[in-house]
Short mmCIF file of C-alpha atoms in Angstrom, two decimals:
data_model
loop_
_atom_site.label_atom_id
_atom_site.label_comp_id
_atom_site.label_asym_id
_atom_site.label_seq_id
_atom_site.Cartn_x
_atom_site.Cartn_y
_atom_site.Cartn_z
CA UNK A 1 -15.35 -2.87 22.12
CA UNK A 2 -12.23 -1.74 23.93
CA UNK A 3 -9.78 -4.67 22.41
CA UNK A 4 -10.63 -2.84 19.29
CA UNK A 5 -10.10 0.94 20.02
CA UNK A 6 -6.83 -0.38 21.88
CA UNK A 7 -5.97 -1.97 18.51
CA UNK A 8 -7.08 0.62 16.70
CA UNK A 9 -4.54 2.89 18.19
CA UNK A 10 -1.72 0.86 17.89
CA UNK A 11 -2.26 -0.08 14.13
CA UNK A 12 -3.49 3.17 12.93
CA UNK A 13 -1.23 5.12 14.70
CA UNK A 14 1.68 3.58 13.84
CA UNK A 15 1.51 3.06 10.17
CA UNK A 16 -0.44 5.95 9.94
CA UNK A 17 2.89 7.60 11.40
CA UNK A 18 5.25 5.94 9.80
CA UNK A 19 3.98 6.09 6.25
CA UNK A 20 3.14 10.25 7.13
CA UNK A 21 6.95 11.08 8.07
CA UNK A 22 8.47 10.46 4.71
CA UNK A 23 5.55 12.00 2.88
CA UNK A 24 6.36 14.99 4.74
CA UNK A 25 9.68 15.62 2.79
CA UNK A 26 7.56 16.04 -0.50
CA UNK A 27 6.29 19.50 0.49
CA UNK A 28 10.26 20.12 1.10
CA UNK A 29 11.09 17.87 -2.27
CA UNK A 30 8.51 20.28 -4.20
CA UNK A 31 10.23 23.57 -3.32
CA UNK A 32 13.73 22.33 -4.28
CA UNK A 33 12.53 20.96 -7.66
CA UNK A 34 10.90 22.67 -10.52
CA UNK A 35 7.15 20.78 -12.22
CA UNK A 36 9.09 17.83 -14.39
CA UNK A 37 11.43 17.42 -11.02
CA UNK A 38 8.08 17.00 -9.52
CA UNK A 39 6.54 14.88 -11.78
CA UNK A 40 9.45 12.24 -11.85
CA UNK A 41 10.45 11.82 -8.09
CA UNK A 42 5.92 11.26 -7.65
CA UNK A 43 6.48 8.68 -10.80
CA UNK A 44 9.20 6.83 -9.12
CA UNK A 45 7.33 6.73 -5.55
CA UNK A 46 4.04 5.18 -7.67
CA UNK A 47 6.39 2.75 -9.60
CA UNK A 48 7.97 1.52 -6.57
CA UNK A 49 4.57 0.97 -4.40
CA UNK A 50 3.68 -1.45 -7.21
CA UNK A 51 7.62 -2.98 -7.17
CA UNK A 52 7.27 -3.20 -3.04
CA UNK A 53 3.50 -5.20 -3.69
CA UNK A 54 5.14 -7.70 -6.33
CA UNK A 55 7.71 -8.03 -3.83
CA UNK A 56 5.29 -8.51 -1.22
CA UNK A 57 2.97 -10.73 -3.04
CA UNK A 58 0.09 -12.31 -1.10
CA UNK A 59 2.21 -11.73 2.67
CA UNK A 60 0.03 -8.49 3.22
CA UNK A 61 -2.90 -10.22 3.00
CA UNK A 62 -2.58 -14.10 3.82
CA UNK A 63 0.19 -13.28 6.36
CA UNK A 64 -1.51 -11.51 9.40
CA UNK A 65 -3.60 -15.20 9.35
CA UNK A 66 -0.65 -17.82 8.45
CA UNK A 67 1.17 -16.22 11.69
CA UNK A 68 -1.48 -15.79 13.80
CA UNK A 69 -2.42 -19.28 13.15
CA UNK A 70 1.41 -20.73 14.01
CA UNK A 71 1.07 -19.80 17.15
CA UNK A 72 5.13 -21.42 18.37
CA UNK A 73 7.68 -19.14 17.57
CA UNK A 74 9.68 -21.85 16.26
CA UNK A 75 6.78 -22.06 13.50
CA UNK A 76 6.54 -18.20 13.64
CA UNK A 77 10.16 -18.09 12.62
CA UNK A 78 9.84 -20.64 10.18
CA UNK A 79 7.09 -19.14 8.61
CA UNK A 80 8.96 -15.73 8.38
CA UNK A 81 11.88 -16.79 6.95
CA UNK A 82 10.11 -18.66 4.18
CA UNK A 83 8.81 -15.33 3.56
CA UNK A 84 12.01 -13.69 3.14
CA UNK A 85 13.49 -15.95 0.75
CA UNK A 86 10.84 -16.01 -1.63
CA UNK A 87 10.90 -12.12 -1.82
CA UNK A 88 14.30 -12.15 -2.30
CA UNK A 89 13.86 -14.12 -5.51
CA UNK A 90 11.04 -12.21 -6.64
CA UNK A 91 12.91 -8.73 -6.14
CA UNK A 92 15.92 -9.97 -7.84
CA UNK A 93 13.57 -10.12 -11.17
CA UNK A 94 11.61 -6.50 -9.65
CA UNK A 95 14.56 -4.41 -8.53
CA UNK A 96 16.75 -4.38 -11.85
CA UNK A 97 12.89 -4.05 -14.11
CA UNK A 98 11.81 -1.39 -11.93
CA UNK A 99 14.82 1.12 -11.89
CA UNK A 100 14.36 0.22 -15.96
CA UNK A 101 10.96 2.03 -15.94
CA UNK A 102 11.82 4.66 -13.43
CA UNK A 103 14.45 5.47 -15.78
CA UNK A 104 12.39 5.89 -18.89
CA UNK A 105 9.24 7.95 -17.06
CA UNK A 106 11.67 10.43 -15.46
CA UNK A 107 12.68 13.46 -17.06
CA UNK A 108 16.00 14.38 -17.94
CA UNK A 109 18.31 15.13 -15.25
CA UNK A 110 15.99 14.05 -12.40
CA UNK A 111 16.04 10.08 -13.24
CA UNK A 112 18.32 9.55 -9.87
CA UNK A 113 16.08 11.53 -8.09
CA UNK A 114 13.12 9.36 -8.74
CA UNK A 115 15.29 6.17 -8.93
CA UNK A 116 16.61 6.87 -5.19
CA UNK A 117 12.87 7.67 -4.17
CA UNK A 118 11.72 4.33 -6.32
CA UNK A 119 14.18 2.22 -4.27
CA UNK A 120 13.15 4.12 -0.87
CA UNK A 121 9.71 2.70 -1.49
CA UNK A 122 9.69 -0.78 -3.05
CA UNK A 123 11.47 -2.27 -0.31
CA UNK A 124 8.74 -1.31 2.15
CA UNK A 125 7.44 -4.78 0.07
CA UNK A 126 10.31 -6.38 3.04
CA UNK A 127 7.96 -4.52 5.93
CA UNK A 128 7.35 -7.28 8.58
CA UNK A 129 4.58 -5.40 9.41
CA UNK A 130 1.97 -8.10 8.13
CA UNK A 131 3.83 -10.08 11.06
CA UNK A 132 3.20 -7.80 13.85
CA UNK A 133 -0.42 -7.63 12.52
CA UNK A 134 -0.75 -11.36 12.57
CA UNK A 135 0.57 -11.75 16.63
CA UNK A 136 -1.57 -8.36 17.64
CA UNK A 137 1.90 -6.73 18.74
CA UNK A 138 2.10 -2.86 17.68
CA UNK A 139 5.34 -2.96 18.91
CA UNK A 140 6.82 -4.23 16.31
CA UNK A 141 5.78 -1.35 13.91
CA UNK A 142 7.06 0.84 15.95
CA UNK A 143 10.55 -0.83 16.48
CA UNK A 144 10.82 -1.92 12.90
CA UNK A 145 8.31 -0.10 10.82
CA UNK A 146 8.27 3.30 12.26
CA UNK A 147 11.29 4.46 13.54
CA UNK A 148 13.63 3.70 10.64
CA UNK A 149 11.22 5.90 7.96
CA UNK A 150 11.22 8.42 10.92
CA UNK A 151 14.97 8.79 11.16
CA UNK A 152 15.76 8.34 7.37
CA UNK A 153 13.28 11.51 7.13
CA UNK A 154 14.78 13.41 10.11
CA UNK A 155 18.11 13.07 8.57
CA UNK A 156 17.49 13.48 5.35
CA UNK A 157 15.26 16.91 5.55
CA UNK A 158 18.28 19.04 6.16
CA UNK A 159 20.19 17.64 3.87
CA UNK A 160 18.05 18.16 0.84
CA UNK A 161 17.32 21.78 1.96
CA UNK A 162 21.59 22.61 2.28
CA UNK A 163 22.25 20.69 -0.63
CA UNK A 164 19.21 20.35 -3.00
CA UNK A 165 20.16 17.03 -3.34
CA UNK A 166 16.62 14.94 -3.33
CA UNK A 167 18.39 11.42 -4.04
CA UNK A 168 19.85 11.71 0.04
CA UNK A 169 16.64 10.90 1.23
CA UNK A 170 16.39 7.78 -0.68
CA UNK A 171 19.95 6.74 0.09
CA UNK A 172 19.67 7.15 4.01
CA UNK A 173 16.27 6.06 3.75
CA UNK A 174 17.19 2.67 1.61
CA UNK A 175 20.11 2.02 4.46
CA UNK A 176 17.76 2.65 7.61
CA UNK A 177 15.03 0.28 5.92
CA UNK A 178 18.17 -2.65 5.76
CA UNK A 179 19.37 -2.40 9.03
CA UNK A 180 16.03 -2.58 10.31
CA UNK A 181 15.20 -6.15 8.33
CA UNK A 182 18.30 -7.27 9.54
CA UNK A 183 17.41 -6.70 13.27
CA UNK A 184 14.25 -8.27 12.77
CA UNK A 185 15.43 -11.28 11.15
CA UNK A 186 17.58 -11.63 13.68
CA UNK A 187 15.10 -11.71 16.37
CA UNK A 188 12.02 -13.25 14.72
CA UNK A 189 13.79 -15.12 11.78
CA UNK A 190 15.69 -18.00 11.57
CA UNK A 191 19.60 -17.82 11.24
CA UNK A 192 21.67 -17.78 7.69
CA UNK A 193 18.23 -17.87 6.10
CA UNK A 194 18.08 -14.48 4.11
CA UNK A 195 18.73 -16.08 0.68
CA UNK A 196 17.62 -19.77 -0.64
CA UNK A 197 19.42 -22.50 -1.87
CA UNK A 198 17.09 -23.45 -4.72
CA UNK A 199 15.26 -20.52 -6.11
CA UNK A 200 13.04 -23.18 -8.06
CA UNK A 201 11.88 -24.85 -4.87
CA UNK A 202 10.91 -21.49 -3.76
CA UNK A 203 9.23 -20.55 -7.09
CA UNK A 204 7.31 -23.85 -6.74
CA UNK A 205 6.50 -24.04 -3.18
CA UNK A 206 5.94 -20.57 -2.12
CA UNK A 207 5.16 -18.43 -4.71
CA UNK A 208 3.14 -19.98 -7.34
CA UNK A 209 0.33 -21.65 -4.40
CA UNK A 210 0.02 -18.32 -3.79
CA UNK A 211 -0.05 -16.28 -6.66
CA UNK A 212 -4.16 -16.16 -6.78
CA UNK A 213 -4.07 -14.03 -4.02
CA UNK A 214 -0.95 -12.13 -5.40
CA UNK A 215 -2.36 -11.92 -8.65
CA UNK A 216 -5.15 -9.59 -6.80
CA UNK A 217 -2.45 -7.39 -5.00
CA UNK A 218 -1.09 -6.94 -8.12
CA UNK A 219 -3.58 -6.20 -10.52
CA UNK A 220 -5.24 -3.50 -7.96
CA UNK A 221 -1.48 -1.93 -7.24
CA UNK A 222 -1.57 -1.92 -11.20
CA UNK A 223 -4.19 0.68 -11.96
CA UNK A 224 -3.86 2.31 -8.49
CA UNK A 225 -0.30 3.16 -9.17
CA UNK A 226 -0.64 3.98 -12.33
CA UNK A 227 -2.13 7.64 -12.96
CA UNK A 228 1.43 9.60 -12.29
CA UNK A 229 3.54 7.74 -14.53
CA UNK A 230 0.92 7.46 -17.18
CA UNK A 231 0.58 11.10 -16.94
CA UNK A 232 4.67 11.96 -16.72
CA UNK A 233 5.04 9.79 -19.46
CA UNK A 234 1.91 10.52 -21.72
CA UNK A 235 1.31 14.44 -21.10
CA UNK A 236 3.96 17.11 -23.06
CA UNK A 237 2.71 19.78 -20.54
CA UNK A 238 4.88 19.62 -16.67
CA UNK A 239 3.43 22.27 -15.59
CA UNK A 240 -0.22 20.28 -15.93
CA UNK A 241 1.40 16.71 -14.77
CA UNK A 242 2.85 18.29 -11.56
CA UNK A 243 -0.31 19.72 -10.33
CA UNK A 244 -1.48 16.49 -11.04
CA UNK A 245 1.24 15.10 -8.98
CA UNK A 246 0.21 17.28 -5.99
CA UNK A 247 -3.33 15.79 -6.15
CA UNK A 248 -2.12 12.05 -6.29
CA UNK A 249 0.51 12.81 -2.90
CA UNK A 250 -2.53 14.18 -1.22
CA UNK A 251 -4.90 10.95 -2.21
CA UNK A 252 -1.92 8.78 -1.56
CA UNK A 253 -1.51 10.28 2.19
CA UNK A 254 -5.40 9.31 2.61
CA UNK A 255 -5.06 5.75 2.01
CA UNK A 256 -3.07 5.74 4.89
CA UNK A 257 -5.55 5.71 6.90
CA UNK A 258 -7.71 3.29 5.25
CA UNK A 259 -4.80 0.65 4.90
CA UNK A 260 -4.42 1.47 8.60
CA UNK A 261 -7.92 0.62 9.43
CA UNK A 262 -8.45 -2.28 7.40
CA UNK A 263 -5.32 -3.69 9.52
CA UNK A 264 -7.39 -3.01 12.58
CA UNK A 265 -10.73 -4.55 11.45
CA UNK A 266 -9.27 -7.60 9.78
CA UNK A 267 -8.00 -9.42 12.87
CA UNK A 268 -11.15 -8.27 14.97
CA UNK A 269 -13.74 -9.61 12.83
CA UNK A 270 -11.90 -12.69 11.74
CA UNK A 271 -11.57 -13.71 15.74
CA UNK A 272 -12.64 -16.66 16.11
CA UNK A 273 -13.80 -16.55 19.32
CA UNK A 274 -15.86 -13.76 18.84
CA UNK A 275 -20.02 -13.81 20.00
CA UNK A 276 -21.28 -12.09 17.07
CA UNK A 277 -19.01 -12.00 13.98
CA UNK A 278 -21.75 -10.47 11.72
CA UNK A 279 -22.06 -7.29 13.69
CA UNK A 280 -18.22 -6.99 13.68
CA UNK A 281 -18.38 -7.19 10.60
CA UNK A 282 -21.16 -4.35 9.56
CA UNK A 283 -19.18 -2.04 11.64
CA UNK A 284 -16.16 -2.59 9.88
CA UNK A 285 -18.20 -2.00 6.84
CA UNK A 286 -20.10 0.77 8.38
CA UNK A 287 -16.54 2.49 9.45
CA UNK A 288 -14.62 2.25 6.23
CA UNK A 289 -18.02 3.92 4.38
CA UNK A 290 -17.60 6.88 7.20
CA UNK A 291 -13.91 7.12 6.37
CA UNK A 292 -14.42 6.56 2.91
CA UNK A 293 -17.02 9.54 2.76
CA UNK A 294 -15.26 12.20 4.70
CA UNK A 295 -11.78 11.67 2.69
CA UNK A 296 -13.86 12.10 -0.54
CA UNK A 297 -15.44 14.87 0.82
CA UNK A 298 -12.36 16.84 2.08
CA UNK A 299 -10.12 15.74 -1.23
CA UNK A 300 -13.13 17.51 -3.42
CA UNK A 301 -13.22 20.35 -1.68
CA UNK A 302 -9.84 20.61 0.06
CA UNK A 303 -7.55 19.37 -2.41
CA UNK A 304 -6.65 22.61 -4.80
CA UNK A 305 -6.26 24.83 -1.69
CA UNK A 306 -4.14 21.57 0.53
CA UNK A 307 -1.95 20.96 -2.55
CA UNK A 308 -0.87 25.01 -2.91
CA UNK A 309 -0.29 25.78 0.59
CA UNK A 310 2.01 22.39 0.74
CA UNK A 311 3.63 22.32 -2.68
CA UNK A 312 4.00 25.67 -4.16
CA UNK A 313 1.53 26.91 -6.35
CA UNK A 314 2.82 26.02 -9.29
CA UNK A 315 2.19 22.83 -8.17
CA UNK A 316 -1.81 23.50 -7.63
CA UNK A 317 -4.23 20.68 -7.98
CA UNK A 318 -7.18 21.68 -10.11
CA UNK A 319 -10.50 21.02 -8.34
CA UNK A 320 -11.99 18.48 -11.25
CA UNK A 321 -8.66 16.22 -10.36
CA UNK A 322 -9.52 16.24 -6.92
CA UNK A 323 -13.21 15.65 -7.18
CA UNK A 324 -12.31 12.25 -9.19
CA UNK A 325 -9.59 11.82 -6.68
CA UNK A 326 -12.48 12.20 -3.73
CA UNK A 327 -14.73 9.44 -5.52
CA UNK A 328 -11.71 7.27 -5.57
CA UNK A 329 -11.21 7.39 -2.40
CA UNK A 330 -14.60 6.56 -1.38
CA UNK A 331 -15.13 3.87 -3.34
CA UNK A 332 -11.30 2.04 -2.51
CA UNK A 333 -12.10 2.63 1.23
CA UNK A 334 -15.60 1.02 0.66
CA UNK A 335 -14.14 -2.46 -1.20
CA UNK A 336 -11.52 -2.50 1.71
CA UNK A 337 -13.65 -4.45 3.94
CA UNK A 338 -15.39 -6.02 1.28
CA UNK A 339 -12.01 -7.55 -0.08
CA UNK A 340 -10.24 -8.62 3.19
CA UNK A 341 -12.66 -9.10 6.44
CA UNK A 342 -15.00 -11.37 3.68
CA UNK A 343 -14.58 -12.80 0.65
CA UNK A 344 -10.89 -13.70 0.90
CA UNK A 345 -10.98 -15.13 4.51
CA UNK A 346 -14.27 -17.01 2.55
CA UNK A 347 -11.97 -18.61 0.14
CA UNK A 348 -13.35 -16.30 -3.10
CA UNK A 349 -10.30 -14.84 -4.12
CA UNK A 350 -11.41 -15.78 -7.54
CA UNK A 351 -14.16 -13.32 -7.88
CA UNK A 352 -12.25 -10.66 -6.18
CA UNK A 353 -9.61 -11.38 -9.12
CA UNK A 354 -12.17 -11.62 -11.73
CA UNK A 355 -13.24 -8.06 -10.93
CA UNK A 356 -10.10 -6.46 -9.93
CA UNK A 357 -8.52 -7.82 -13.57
CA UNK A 358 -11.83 -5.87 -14.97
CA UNK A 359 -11.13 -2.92 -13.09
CA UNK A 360 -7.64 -2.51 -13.69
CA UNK A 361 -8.39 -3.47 -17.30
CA UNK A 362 -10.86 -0.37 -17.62
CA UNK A 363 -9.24 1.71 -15.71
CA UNK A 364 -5.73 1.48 -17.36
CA UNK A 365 -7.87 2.16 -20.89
CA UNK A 366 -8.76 5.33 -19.70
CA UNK A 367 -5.99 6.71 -17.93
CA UNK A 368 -3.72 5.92 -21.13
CA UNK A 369 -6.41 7.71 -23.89
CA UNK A 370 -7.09 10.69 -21.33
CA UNK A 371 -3.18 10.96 -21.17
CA UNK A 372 -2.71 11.05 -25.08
CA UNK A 373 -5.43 13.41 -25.19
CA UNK A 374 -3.52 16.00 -22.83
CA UNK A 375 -7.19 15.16 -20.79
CA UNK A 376 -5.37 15.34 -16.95
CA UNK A 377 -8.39 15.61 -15.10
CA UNK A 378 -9.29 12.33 -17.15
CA UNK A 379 -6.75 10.32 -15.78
CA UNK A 380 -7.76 10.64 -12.20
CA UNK A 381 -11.24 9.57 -13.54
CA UNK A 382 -10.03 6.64 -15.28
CA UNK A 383 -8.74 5.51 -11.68
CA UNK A 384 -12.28 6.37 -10.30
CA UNK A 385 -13.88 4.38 -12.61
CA UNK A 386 -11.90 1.48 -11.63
CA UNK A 387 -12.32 1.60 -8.07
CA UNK A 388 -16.03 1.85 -8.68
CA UNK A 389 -16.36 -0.98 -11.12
CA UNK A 390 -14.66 -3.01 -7.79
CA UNK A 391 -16.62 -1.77 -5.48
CA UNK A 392 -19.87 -2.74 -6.94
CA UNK A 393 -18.38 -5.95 -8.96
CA UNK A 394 -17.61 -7.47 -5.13
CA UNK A 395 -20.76 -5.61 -3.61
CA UNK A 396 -23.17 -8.79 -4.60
CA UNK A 397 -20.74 -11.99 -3.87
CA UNK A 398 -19.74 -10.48 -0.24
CA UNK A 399 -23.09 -9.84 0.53
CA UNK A 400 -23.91 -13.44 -0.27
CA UNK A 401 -21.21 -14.72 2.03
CA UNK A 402 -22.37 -12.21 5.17
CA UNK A 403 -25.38 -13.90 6.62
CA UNK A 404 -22.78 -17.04 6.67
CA UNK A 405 -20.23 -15.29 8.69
CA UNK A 406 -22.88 -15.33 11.67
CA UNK A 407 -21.90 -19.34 12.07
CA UNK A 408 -18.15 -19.30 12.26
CA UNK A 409 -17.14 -22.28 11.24
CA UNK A 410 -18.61 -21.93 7.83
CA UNK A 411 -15.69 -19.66 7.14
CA UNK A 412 -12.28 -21.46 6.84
CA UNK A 413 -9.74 -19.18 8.30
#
């Protein structure tokens, strides 16, 4: 069990930190702007999570395997650089769409604000943290992951309080992110291989084989990034959409932890030298439900009083909001394991699509009509709803594929 605490500390830790730095401007961000200030700089963060997991695509999730299984760092490199180039034709198509959107969700006079904050996000879809996953090196989170968010945050805090100038923060943060990929390529990538000759070869041979696996990162990041912007966009009332806000940064800081921990459990229970794999695998389960439970728990009864003291409040959460946030996060933590420790390692990305399109699907439905009814509270719902139509869609097939996972060659990995 002590491989696994040691890796727990290093990858929860670590992202854990270096996804909670930034987020601690917002309480700073929230005091310099007024509700629809708010609103719009939370809308572009949500818009560019889903531009960084297009730009991503299936690296996240096939990644930590593919580079575990090169082994060479010749291969390693390889590997990494093919990577690179076919997210750099992917975020030529994201990056110009995305500031689009941000654009036309924002609210007058705050669309750089939440265009800088967009672009601060979506290119944590470069992170090479999938690759320090992969080789079990912590490190590399730290050197590459970590420390740039940390000192775009440090620098940018006193700036935006002497100037009231949000966009800083995504300016520095945009140029520490860049000279961090750059450093990295240059250590773990191969040379002059950024961008690619032939962005069809690259469309052909590394993005479209993997676009069923994409296709699920995307469709989940679809509904699950959805609820602020829907609201901005749908609801007249500010004042309503930035409490609303408050309650999505709190949920948002939560998932942390579970993205965190499904890094740890992933590599553990796919070992494949491992005695029992089955047991790994019910703890992992077992774990996420804990996490899953006491995040729900705290967001339901936490969340209204959390979101004042750190926002302002005029930025208060109401407790409904929460309470749907809560059941949210239970039920996302829950399908973590579910989703990447079984049925993808088993080759079933199809029915984890199948139900993920139905989720999102759903859950999109109901966000939208709850937002055109002025029905706030209803939006976070509409998100709940999805996450628990996932949840229990994936419930049956995974539990088909456990008593399998006890033989480990019946699992291709």
């Amino acid at each position: 069990m002590r491989p696994v605490l040691l890796r727990l500390a290093g990858f929860t830790l670590l992202p854990l930190l270096a996804l909670v730095l930034p987020f601690l401007l917002l309480p700073i961000i929230a005091r310099v702007v007024g509700a629809a200030g708010w609103s719009s700089i939370t809308s572009g963060q949500a818009i560019g999570v889903f531009g960084a997991t297009i730009i991503l695509w299936s690296w996240n999730i096939s990644g930590p395997v593919e580079i575990a299984r090169a082994g060479a760092a010749p291969t390693r490199a390889a590997l990494y650089s093919s990577s690179i180039r076919s997210r750099m034709v992917i975020a030529a198509v994201v990056l110009p769409l995305m500031t689009l959107v941000v654009a036309l969700v924002a609210h007058d006079g705050y669309r750089l604000d939440a265009i800088t904050m967009a672009w601060a996000t979506v290119l944590t879809g470069f992170s090479p943290a999938w690759y320090g996953i992969g080789t079990g090196q912590p490190r590399i989170l730290a050197v590459y992951d970590t420390l740039p968010r940390f000192f775009a945050a440090v620098i940018s805090a006193p700036l935006i309080v002497v100037t009231g100038q949000v966009w800083t923060y995504g300016v520095v943060s945009v140029v520490a992110t860049l000279a961090a990929l750059a450093a990295f390529h240059k250590r773990f990538g191969e040379a002059g291989t950024w961008f690619p000759k032939s962005p069809r070869s690259v469309l052909r041979e590394m993005i479209v084989p993997h676009a069923g696996t994409a296709g699920i990162n995307l469709t989940g990041s679809a509904y699950a990034s959805s609820p602020v912007p829907i609201a901005t966009a749908t609801v007249p009332s500010a004042t309503a959409t930035a409490g609303f806000a408050s309650a999505d940064a709190i949920y948002r800081l939560g998932l942390f932890s579970v993205v965190a921990l499904g890094n740890t459990f992933q590599g553990w229970t796919l070992e494949r030298d491992a005695a029992d794999p089955r047991r790994r695998h019910l703890v992992a389960l077992g774990t996420h439900a804990v996490l899953g439970i006491a995040g729900g728990l705290f967001l339901g009864f936490f969340g209204p009083w959390v979101s004042g003291v750190m926002f302002g409040d005029d930025k208060r959460a109401d407790t409904l909001t929460c309470v749907y946030y809560g059941l949210s996060f239970f039920f996302l933590s829950a399908s973590t394991p579910l989703i990447r420790n079984i049925l993808i390692p088993a080759r079933r990305q199809k029915s984890v699509l199948k139900w993920t399109g139905v989720s999102a699907v759903a859950g999109v439905l109901l966000m939208v009509v709850a937002g055109l009814t002025s029905n706030v509270p209803g939006v976070a719902l509409g998100m709940a709803v999805s996450e628990a139509i996932l949840f229990l869609g994936l419930l049956a097939p995974a539990l088909r594929v456990l008593p399998g996972v006890a033989r480990p060659s019946t699992v291709e990995r």
